[in-house]
Every structure is written in C-alpha cells, then in structure tokens.
mmCIF file of C-alpha atoms in Angstrom:
data_model
loop_
_atom_site.group_PDB
_atom_site.id
_atom_site.type_symbol
_atom_site.label_atom_id
_atom_site.label_comp_id
_atom_site.label_asym_id
_atom_site.label_seq_id
_atom_site.Cartn_x
_atom_site.Cartn_y
_atom_site.Cartn_z
ATOM 1 C CA MET A 1 38.550 -77.645 -26.728
ATOM 2 C CA GLU A 2 35.214 -79.246 -27.490
ATOM 3 C CA ALA A 3 32.075 -77.130 -27.765
ATOM 4 C CA ALA A 4 29.760 -77.284 -24.756
ATOM 5 C CA VAL A 5 26.874 -79.501 -25.847
ATOM 6 C CA THR A 6 24.402 -81.865 -24.308
ATOM 7 C CA ASP A 7 25.484 -85.490 -23.989
ATOM 8 C CA THR A 8 22.599 -86.764 -26.079
ATOM 9 C CA ASP A 9 21.591 -84.981 -29.269
ATOM 10 C CA PRO A 10 20.590 -87.484 -31.975
ATOM 11 C CA ALA A 11 19.621 -84.800 -34.490
ATOM 12 C CA ARG A 12 22.970 -83.037 -34.186
ATOM 13 C CA ASP A 13 24.813 -86.345 -34.383
ATOM 14 C CA GLN A 14 22.922 -87.294 -37.538
ATOM 15 C CA ALA A 15 23.764 -83.919 -39.068
ATOM 16 C CA ALA A 16 27.418 -84.354 -38.095
ATOM 17 C CA GLU A 17 27.601 -87.746 -39.772
ATOM 18 C CA GLN A 18 26.037 -86.303 -42.918
ATOM 19 C CA VAL A 19 28.634 -83.519 -42.978
ATOM 20 C CA ARG A 20 31.499 -85.997 -42.615
ATOM 21 C CA LYS A 21 30.221 -88.111 -45.494
ATOM 22 C CA ALA A 22 29.731 -85.092 -47.743
ATOM 23 C CA ALA A 23 33.151 -83.693 -46.862
ATOM 24 C CA ALA A 24 34.660 -86.977 -48.048
ATOM 25 C CA ASP A 25 32.499 -87.376 -51.165
ATOM 26 C CA ALA A 26 32.004 -84.436 -53.519
ATOM 27 C CA THR A 27 28.881 -86.021 -55.037
ATOM 28 C CA LEU A 28 27.092 -85.473 -51.708
ATOM 29 C CA ARG A 29 27.757 -81.712 -51.663
ATOM 30 C CA PRO A 30 25.300 -79.113 -52.968
ATOM 31 C CA THR A 31 25.917 -76.384 -55.498
ATOM 32 C CA ILE A 32 25.301 -73.084 -53.702
ATOM 33 C CA ALA A 33 24.664 -69.661 -55.193
ATOM 34 C CA GLY A 34 24.343 -66.671 -52.869
ATOM 35 C CA PHE A 35 22.505 -63.484 -53.868
ATOM 36 C CA PHE A 36 23.246 -60.442 -51.707
ATOM 37 C CA ASP A 37 20.617 -57.737 -51.207
ATOM 38 C CA GLU A 38 22.487 -54.673 -49.981
ATOM 39 C CA ALA A 39 19.309 -52.777 -49.055
ATOM 40 C CA THR A 40 18.597 -55.308 -46.282
ATOM 41 C CA ASN A 41 22.044 -56.937 -45.959
ATOM 42 C CA THR A 42 20.377 -60.281 -46.678
ATOM 43 C CA ILE A 43 21.755 -63.258 -48.581
ATOM 44 C CA THR A 44 19.337 -65.525 -50.435
ATOM 45 C CA TYR A 45 20.632 -68.965 -51.354
ATOM 46 C CA VAL A 46 19.791 -71.296 -54.188
ATOM 47 C CA VAL A 47 20.928 -74.744 -53.057
ATOM 48 C CA SER A 48 20.862 -77.428 -55.735
ATOM 49 C CA ASP A 49 21.755 -81.044 -56.342
ATOM 50 C CA PRO A 50 24.142 -81.257 -59.313
ATOM 51 C CA ALA A 51 22.950 -84.783 -60.111
ATOM 52 C CA THR A 52 19.222 -84.061 -60.452
ATOM 53 C CA GLY A 53 18.883 -80.294 -60.779
ATOM 54 C CA GLU A 54 16.464 -80.148 -57.854
ATOM 55 C CA ALA A 55 16.851 -77.016 -55.751
ATOM 56 C CA ALA A 56 15.773 -75.126 -52.657
ATOM 57 C CA ILE A 57 15.569 -71.358 -52.291
ATOM 58 C CA ILE A 58 16.405 -70.181 -48.775
ATOM 59 C CA ASP A 59 15.420 -66.760 -47.345
ATOM 60 C CA SER A 60 14.227 -64.860 -50.398
ATOM 61 C CA VAL A 61 13.738 -61.071 -50.492
ATOM 62 C CA LEU A 62 10.829 -58.996 -51.789
ATOM 63 C CA ASP A 63 11.937 -55.436 -52.508
ATOM 64 C CA PHE A 64 9.986 -52.906 -50.432
ATOM 65 C CA GLU A 65 10.209 -49.117 -50.358
ATOM 66 C CA ALA A 66 9.027 -48.026 -46.938
ATOM 67 C CA ALA A 67 8.387 -44.390 -47.865
ATOM 68 C CA SER A 68 5.928 -45.221 -50.650
ATOM 69 C CA GLY A 69 4.758 -48.660 -49.493
ATOM 70 C CA ARG A 70 5.579 -50.069 -52.927
ATOM 71 C CA THR A 71 6.870 -53.574 -53.546
ATOM 72 C CA SER A 72 8.925 -54.756 -56.516
ATOM 73 C CA ASN A 73 10.510 -57.997 -57.608
ATOM 74 C CA GLY A 74 14.018 -57.200 -58.804
ATOM 75 C CA SER A 75 15.744 -59.349 -56.182
ATOM 76 C CA ALA A 76 13.397 -62.273 -56.743
ATOM 77 C CA ASP A 77 13.708 -61.985 -60.504
ATOM 78 C CA ARG A 78 17.477 -62.502 -60.189
ATOM 79 C CA ILE A 79 16.711 -65.803 -58.482
ATOM 80 C CA ILE A 80 14.242 -66.809 -61.193
ATOM 81 C CA GLU A 81 16.788 -66.015 -63.905
ATOM 82 C CA TYR A 82 19.426 -68.145 -62.175
ATOM 83 C CA VAL A 83 17.029 -71.069 -61.706
ATOM 84 C CA LYS A 84 15.901 -71.015 -65.330
ATOM 85 C CA THR A 85 19.381 -70.455 -66.763
ATOM 86 C CA ASN A 86 20.651 -73.487 -64.880
ATOM 87 C CA ASP A 87 17.575 -75.595 -65.668
ATOM 88 C CA LEU A 88 16.791 -76.204 -61.996
ATOM 89 C CA THR A 89 13.572 -77.537 -60.493
ATOM 90 C CA VAL A 90 12.592 -75.851 -57.236
ATOM 91 C CA THR A 91 11.181 -78.282 -54.687
ATOM 92 C CA TRP A 92 11.541 -76.185 -51.512
ATOM 93 C CA LEU A 93 11.122 -72.517 -50.577
ATOM 94 C CA ILE A 94 12.592 -72.412 -47.083
ATOM 95 C CA GLU A 95 12.464 -69.654 -44.478
ATOM 96 C CA THR A 96 14.932 -69.973 -41.596
ATOM 97 C CA HIS A 97 12.543 -67.843 -39.483
ATOM 98 C CA ALA A 98 10.003 -65.012 -39.734
ATOM 99 C CA HIS A 99 12.387 -62.226 -40.669
ATOM 100 C CA ALA A 100 12.156 -58.780 -39.076
ATOM 101 C CA ASP A 101 14.378 -56.982 -41.586
ATOM 102 C CA HIS A 102 13.009 -57.949 -44.983
ATOM 103 C CA ILE A 103 9.842 -59.274 -46.571
ATOM 104 C CA SER A 104 9.899 -62.758 -48.048
ATOM 105 C CA ALA A 105 9.353 -63.170 -51.786
ATOM 106 C CA ALA A 106 8.329 -66.822 -51.375
ATOM 107 C CA PRO A 107 4.756 -66.500 -52.727
ATOM 108 C CA TYR A 108 5.990 -64.685 -55.844
ATOM 109 C CA LEU A 109 8.692 -67.325 -56.409
ATOM 110 C CA GLN A 110 6.306 -70.196 -55.699
ATOM 111 C CA GLU A 111 3.834 -68.910 -58.286
ATOM 112 C CA ARG A 112 6.563 -68.870 -60.931
ATOM 113 C CA LEU A 113 8.803 -71.764 -59.919
ATOM 114 C CA GLY A 114 6.755 -74.078 -57.703
ATOM 115 C CA GLY A 115 8.065 -75.782 -54.593
ATOM 116 C CA LYS A 116 6.779 -76.233 -51.037
ATOM 117 C CA LEU A 117 6.940 -73.220 -48.712
ATOM 118 C CA ALA A 118 8.401 -74.343 -45.381
ATOM 119 C CA ILE A 119 9.434 -72.971 -41.991
ATOM 120 C CA GLY A 120 9.984 -74.322 -38.471
ATOM 121 C CA LYS A 121 6.929 -75.491 -36.535
ATOM 122 C CA ASP A 122 7.418 -72.888 -33.813
ATOM 123 C CA ILE A 123 6.262 -70.225 -36.240
ATOM 124 C CA ILE A 124 2.963 -70.826 -34.432
ATOM 125 C CA ARG A 125 4.431 -69.194 -31.305
ATOM 126 C CA VAL A 126 5.612 -66.208 -33.343
ATOM 127 C CA GLN A 127 2.210 -65.878 -35.018
ATOM 128 C CA GLU A 128 0.522 -65.828 -31.628
ATOM 129 C CA VAL A 129 2.760 -63.058 -30.253
ATOM 130 C CA PHE A 130 2.656 -60.827 -33.316
ATOM 131 C CA GLY A 131 -0.961 -61.610 -34.113
ATOM 132 C CA LYS A 132 -1.805 -59.954 -30.802
ATOM 133 C CA LEU A 133 0.589 -57.045 -31.359
ATOM 134 C CA PHE A 134 -0.946 -56.240 -34.745
ATOM 135 C CA ASN A 135 -4.505 -57.039 -33.577
ATOM 136 C CA ALA A 136 -4.803 -59.356 -36.567
ATOM 137 C CA GLY A 137 -8.250 -60.617 -35.578
ATOM 138 C CA THR A 138 -9.830 -64.028 -35.717
ATOM 139 C CA ASP A 139 -9.461 -64.298 -39.495
ATOM 140 C CA PHE A 140 -5.682 -64.657 -39.074
ATOM 141 C CA GLU A 141 -4.998 -68.334 -38.371
ATOM 142 C CA ARG A 142 -2.234 -68.869 -35.822
ATOM 143 C CA ASP A 143 -1.568 -72.477 -36.755
ATOM 144 C CA GLY A 144 1.139 -72.274 -39.430
ATOM 145 C CA SER A 145 -1.389 -73.089 -42.154
ATOM 146 C CA GLN A 146 0.010 -70.281 -44.325
ATOM 147 C CA PHE A 147 2.955 -72.613 -44.998
ATOM 148 C CA ASP A 148 2.991 -75.920 -46.876
ATOM 149 C CA HIS A 149 5.281 -77.641 -44.385
ATOM 150 C CA LEU A 150 6.403 -77.053 -40.801
ATOM 151 C CA PHE A 151 9.775 -78.586 -39.975
ATOM 152 C CA GLU A 152 10.383 -80.454 -36.724
ATOM 153 C CA ASP A 153 13.736 -80.503 -34.965
ATOM 154 C CA GLY A 154 15.812 -83.322 -36.423
ATOM 155 C CA GLU A 155 13.537 -83.850 -39.419
ATOM 156 C CA SER A 156 15.180 -85.251 -42.526
ATOM 157 C CA PHE A 157 14.368 -83.952 -46.000
ATOM 158 C CA ALA A 158 15.873 -84.177 -49.462
ATOM 159 C CA ILE A 159 16.906 -81.917 -52.304
ATOM 160 C CA GLY A 160 17.170 -84.372 -55.156
ATOM 161 C CA LYS A 161 19.624 -87.017 -53.973
ATOM 162 C CA LEU A 162 21.130 -84.755 -51.318
ATOM 163 C CA GLY A 163 20.258 -85.339 -47.693
ATOM 164 C CA GLY A 164 19.047 -82.508 -45.484
ATOM 165 C CA ILE A 165 18.421 -82.181 -41.748
ATOM 166 C CA ALA A 166 16.536 -79.404 -39.948
ATOM 167 C CA LEU A 167 17.817 -78.271 -36.546
ATOM 168 C CA HIS A 168 15.840 -76.029 -34.201
ATOM 169 C CA VAL A 169 18.104 -73.154 -33.082
ATOM 170 C CA PRO A 170 15.929 -70.713 -31.080
ATOM 171 C CA GLY A 171 17.113 -67.582 -29.320
ATOM 172 C CA HIS A 172 16.912 -64.870 -31.954
ATOM 173 C CA THR A 173 13.255 -65.890 -32.250
ATOM 174 C CA PRO A 174 11.497 -69.012 -30.952
ATOM 175 C CA ALA A 175 11.145 -70.413 -34.470
ATOM 176 C CA ASP A 176 14.676 -70.171 -35.883
ATOM 177 C CA MET A 177 15.884 -73.209 -37.784
ATOM 178 C CA ALA A 178 19.184 -74.190 -39.373
ATOM 179 C CA PHE A 179 19.173 -76.442 -42.421
ATOM 180 C CA ILE A 180 22.107 -78.773 -43.057
ATOM 181 C CA VAL A 181 22.405 -79.928 -46.671
ATOM 182 C CA GLY A 182 25.381 -82.140 -47.416
ATOM 183 C CA ASP A 183 28.328 -80.426 -45.710
ATOM 184 C CA ALA A 184 26.682 -76.982 -45.706
ATOM 185 C CA ALA A 185 24.639 -75.409 -42.908
ATOM 186 C CA PHE A 186 22.287 -72.504 -43.573
ATOM 187 C CA VAL A 187 22.098 -70.936 -40.137
ATOM 188 C CA GLY A 188 19.728 -67.992 -40.559
ATOM 189 C CA ASP A 189 19.988 -65.296 -37.880
ATOM 190 C CA THR A 190 22.040 -67.110 -35.266
ATOM 191 C CA ILE A 191 25.620 -66.241 -36.038
ATOM 192 C CA PHE A 192 27.368 -63.787 -38.355
ATOM 193 C CA MET A 193 30.910 -63.553 -39.696
ATOM 194 C CA PRO A 194 33.473 -64.080 -36.905
ATOM 195 C CA ASP A 195 34.465 -60.396 -36.851
ATOM 196 C CA PHE A 196 30.823 -59.300 -36.382
ATOM 197 C CA GLY A 197 29.576 -61.818 -33.832
ATOM 198 C CA THR A 198 26.037 -63.050 -33.302
ATOM 199 C CA ALA A 199 22.388 -62.149 -33.816
ATOM 200 C CA ARG A 200 20.371 -60.090 -31.362
ATOM 201 C CA ALA A 201 18.018 -61.774 -28.893
ATOM 202 C CA ASP A 202 15.693 -58.982 -27.759
ATOM 203 C CA PHE A 203 12.721 -59.502 -30.078
ATOM 204 C CA PRO A 204 9.517 -60.898 -28.522
ATOM 205 C CA GLY A 205 10.211 -64.527 -27.652
ATOM 206 C CA GLY A 206 13.967 -64.085 -28.020
ATOM 207 C CA ASP A 207 16.339 -65.347 -25.343
ATOM 208 C CA ALA A 208 20.096 -64.810 -25.144
ATOM 209 C CA GLY A 209 20.705 -68.001 -23.194
ATOM 210 C CA GLU A 210 18.811 -70.032 -25.770
ATOM 211 C CA LEU A 211 20.751 -68.323 -28.545
ATOM 212 C CA PHE A 212 24.061 -69.259 -26.909
ATOM 213 C CA ARG A 213 23.019 -72.901 -26.594
ATOM 214 C CA SER A 214 21.756 -72.958 -30.183
ATOM 215 C CA ILE A 215 25.021 -71.546 -31.487
ATOM 216 C CA ARG A 216 27.070 -74.027 -29.477
ATOM 217 C CA ARG A 217 24.882 -76.770 -30.913
ATOM 218 C CA LEU A 218 25.819 -75.626 -34.396
ATOM 219 C CA LEU A 219 29.472 -75.246 -33.449
ATOM 220 C CA SER A 220 29.538 -78.850 -32.241
ATOM 221 C CA LEU A 221 29.207 -79.956 -35.859
ATOM 222 C CA PRO A 222 32.475 -81.030 -37.533
ATOM 223 C CA ASP A 223 35.111 -78.327 -38.002
ATOM 224 C CA GLU A 224 34.804 -78.582 -41.775
ATOM 225 C CA THR A 225 31.086 -77.762 -41.832
ATOM 226 C CA ARG A 226 30.520 -74.824 -44.146
ATOM 227 C CA LEU A 227 28.285 -72.172 -42.580
ATOM 228 C CA PHE A 228 26.215 -69.904 -44.821
ATOM 229 C CA LEU A 229 24.901 -66.791 -43.093
ATOM 230 C CA CYS A 230 21.669 -64.903 -43.658
ATOM 231 C CA HIS A 231 23.213 -61.440 -43.217
ATOM 232 C CA ASP A 232 26.456 -59.522 -43.345
ATOM 233 C CA TYR A 233 27.023 -55.942 -42.210
ATOM 234 C CA LYS A 234 30.771 -55.556 -42.835
ATOM 235 C CA ALA A 235 32.484 -55.310 -39.469
ATOM 236 C CA PRO A 236 34.647 -52.193 -38.913
ATOM 237 C CA GLY A 237 37.883 -52.529 -40.835
ATOM 238 C CA ARG A 238 36.496 -54.982 -43.408
ATOM 239 C CA ASP A 239 35.867 -53.621 -46.903
ATOM 240 C CA ASP A 240 33.944 -56.468 -48.504
ATOM 241 C CA TYR A 241 30.737 -58.295 -47.710
ATOM 242 C CA ALA A 242 31.146 -61.963 -46.781
ATOM 243 C CA TRP A 243 28.735 -64.718 -45.839
ATOM 244 C CA GLU A 244 30.549 -68.055 -45.822
ATOM 245 C CA THR A 245 32.630 -69.368 -42.944
ATOM 246 C CA THR A 246 33.264 -72.680 -41.158
ATOM 247 C CA VAL A 247 32.613 -74.164 -37.759
ATOM 248 C CA LYS A 248 36.358 -74.189 -37.106
ATOM 249 C CA GLN A 249 36.747 -70.506 -37.929
ATOM 250 C CA GLN A 250 33.788 -69.526 -35.769
ATOM 251 C CA ARG A 251 35.006 -71.532 -32.781
ATOM 252 C CA GLU A 252 38.434 -69.945 -33.012
ATOM 253 C CA GLU A 253 37.571 -66.355 -33.955
ATOM 254 C CA ASN A 254 33.959 -65.310 -33.322
ATOM 255 C CA VAL A 255 34.127 -62.125 -31.249
ATOM 256 C CA HIS A 256 31.005 -63.015 -29.239
ATOM 257 C CA VAL A 257 30.932 -66.771 -28.897
ATOM 258 C CA LYS A 258 34.289 -68.409 -29.658
ATOM 259 C CA ASP A 259 35.515 -71.316 -27.570
ATOM 260 C CA GLY A 260 36.081 -70.283 -23.975
ATOM 261 C CA VAL A 261 33.165 -67.841 -23.756
ATOM 262 C CA THR A 262 30.678 -69.000 -21.120
ATOM 263 C CA GLU A 263 26.917 -68.745 -21.356
ATOM 264 C CA ASP A 264 26.827 -66.196 -18.515
ATOM 265 C CA GLN A 265 29.421 -64.034 -20.265
ATOM 266 C CA PHE A 266 27.535 -64.232 -23.544
ATOM 267 C CA VAL A 267 24.167 -63.391 -21.979
ATOM 268 C CA GLU A 268 25.629 -60.367 -20.203
ATOM 269 C CA MET A 269 27.273 -59.127 -23.408
ATOM 270 C CA ARG A 270 24.271 -59.827 -25.624
ATOM 271 C CA THR A 271 21.766 -58.245 -23.233
ATOM 272 C CA SER A 272 23.862 -55.097 -22.825
ATOM 273 C CA ARG A 273 24.499 -54.794 -26.533
ATOM 274 C CA ASP A 274 20.875 -55.369 -27.510
ATOM 275 C CA ARG A 275 19.769 -52.457 -25.317
ATOM 276 C CA THR A 276 21.741 -50.138 -27.599
ATOM 277 C CA LEU A 277 20.270 -51.400 -30.880
ATOM 278 C CA ALA A 278 17.480 -49.671 -32.771
ATOM 279 C CA MET A 279 14.661 -51.735 -34.214
ATOM 280 C CA PRO A 280 15.214 -52.848 -37.836
ATOM 281 C CA THR A 281 13.870 -50.295 -40.302
ATOM 282 C CA LEU A 282 11.429 -52.727 -41.890
ATOM 283 C CA ILE A 283 10.348 -54.664 -38.798
ATOM 284 C CA MET A 284 6.680 -53.594 -38.922
ATOM 285 C CA PRO A 285 5.965 -54.533 -42.539
ATOM 286 C CA SER A 286 8.318 -57.519 -42.500
ATOM 287 C CA VAL A 287 6.939 -59.366 -39.497
ATOM 288 C CA GLN A 288 3.327 -58.597 -40.425
ATOM 289 C CA VAL A 289 3.802 -60.110 -43.863
ATOM 290 C CA ASN A 290 6.229 -62.915 -43.018
ATOM 291 C CA ILE A 291 4.016 -64.495 -40.360
ATOM 292 C CA ARG A 292 1.527 -64.844 -43.233
ATOM 293 C CA GLY A 293 4.052 -66.772 -45.327
ATOM 294 C CA GLY A 294 5.095 -63.645 -47.242
ATOM 295 C CA ARG A 295 1.550 -62.698 -48.194
ATOM 296 C CA LEU A 296 0.213 -59.187 -47.732
ATOM 297 C CA PRO A 297 -2.749 -58.652 -45.400
ATOM 298 C CA GLU A 298 -6.085 -59.160 -47.101
ATOM 299 C CA PRO A 299 -7.157 -56.081 -49.102
ATOM 300 C CA GLU A 300 -9.775 -53.875 -47.500
ATOM 301 C CA ASP A 301 -13.027 -52.836 -49.208
ATOM 302 C CA ASN A 302 -11.164 -50.411 -51.473
ATOM 303 C CA GLY A 303 -8.953 -53.204 -52.806
ATOM 304 C CA VAL A 304 -5.784 -51.977 -51.020
ATOM 305 C CA SER A 305 -3.703 -53.921 -48.497
ATOM 306 C CA TYR A 306 -2.564 -52.018 -45.415
ATOM 307 C CA ILE A 307 0.378 -52.464 -43.052
ATOM 308 C CA LYS A 308 -0.363 -51.561 -39.439
ATOM 309 C CA ILE A 309 2.066 -49.687 -37.211
ATOM 310 C CA PRO A 310 1.243 -50.086 -33.513
ATOM 311 C CA VAL A 311 1.912 -46.767 -31.760
ATOM 312 C CA ASN A 312 3.785 -46.782 -28.432
ATOM 313 C CA ALA A 313 3.371 -50.560 -28.193
ATOM 314 C CA VAL A 314 6.962 -51.796 -28.556
#
C-alpha cells in the first residue's frame, strides 16, 4: 500500500531521488554519530562527509539543572571531542525546531567549532507566539535574525560533497523541519520508534492533522530511507534506547501512524492522548532560550540572565 501523499510534491520527489542514489552508492552516504542525552531523552547527531570531513551538528543539548538554574557543557563537550578527534570541519549547526524539552548548545558549539546556525523559516511564527507569552518586549526581534540561515521547504544544501534537502514537516510545531542527507533523514519531533509512535501536537501552533500529513510525507520516501529520531523514551517492554529506523519499518509497524491509519483516526487518537500529557519539565527555559537561537535572555542590570515563568498562562 502506498502512503497517502499529494500528487505533486517536487521537494519530496527530489529527496526520494537523492535517497535512491545514495542507497546505491556508498560514497553518497554520510557518516553519522549519535549522542544520547538521557536527562532529556535527546539524540544529537554529527553528520559528516567521509570524503571532505565537512560536518553538520543536528539538535545539540546544553545541560541545564532546573533547580539551581545552572548550565553546563558536558554534552556539548562530547560533541567537540568527537569533531576534533575525527578532524572534522563543522559547516552547519542545524535545529530541527525550537525544542521544548532541552536547551540548544548551538552558540557554545559555534564559538568553538564554527558553522552556520540554521532552522526552518517558520521559526518566525514560533517567535511571535512565545514572544507574546513571555512578554519579551520590543527588543526581542521576531524575524529569525538570531539564526544565520532560515531554511525553506525544498531547499537544497550541502555537507561537503553530500547533497541535502530540507523538508517542512509542521504539526508538532509550525516550524518543524526534516533534513535529508544522502539516504538518511533527520526527522526531529515528528515520529519516534515504531513501538512508541509519534510526537505530540498540542503545543501552541501545533496541529494533529498537519502532523499526520507531515509524517505521511516522510513515509512516502523510499522504503530504504534511514530515519534518525530526535528522541527515544523506551516503549514499555523495550530495555534499550534506540533512535534509528527506516521508512519501511515505520509504515509497517508504527503504533500510531502505520499504513492503513486514516487522518481522522490519527487526529482522534493524538488529540485524546495529548490531553493526558504533562508539559515537558524544561519547556519554560527551553523555549525561551531556543527562540533566541540558544542564547540566554540579555542580562539585567545586575549582570544576571533570568528565565521567566508565566503563571496561570498555559
């Protein structure tokens, strides 16, 4: 059974052709290292071109202790060690979206490794919504200028000699993007391991119907497409963390969105399930910082940065 997709989708078709070529030619496939942060259940990826040593870092993590408000760089330092040990040159620092469950370490990594900080262009919509929620004021620009590059749907990019394509996959948030590099797709918070299902869609600007269509767009890529997930929470009965799967496996096994599940069925399930979910522990600091490209709010007159918590507002 074919995935339900629109008849015309040039960006998806271009990504599909890239996957087919890379699946047939090992020189077109990236080297991928995943770094799991158990505190936030997040996987950061270093994606590199074996031929040139150029690399992208996707969805980095800044360590944050909520009780004390202290940040540290242990997770990011693991990335730096890997990059330097393997003599890589970082050209991209990519965020799949403005995360609500961890703070990005992109500015720290950029200072030490270089590279352009990039996210999808609809971050502007997310900045507008959360800028109002946190009463960020007129000094907070809601134009994506905190990032070096804003990706468009279907935009091509390169990591060394490897081709990349950005696909807009909204639903979890309006700004979610998936990045296809060679035969690998980095899908952010859209889909999880088949035994766990899919991302939630109840954050401001989220939409379960959009999420379904975005996932089906991804699952219309070739069966052999490797999918690399942003999170894993170990479904009941599974002992180990996992974060790599394939389009074929997802279409056959995903408990929320496998072939045969309709959009109406998915929306009903997702909406009901989301009502039972608590907000992520770090949502307030994470969103506040991540809409600024991973930078803390400007220090106040005592030299200290502060994270706001809106009371009875969400």
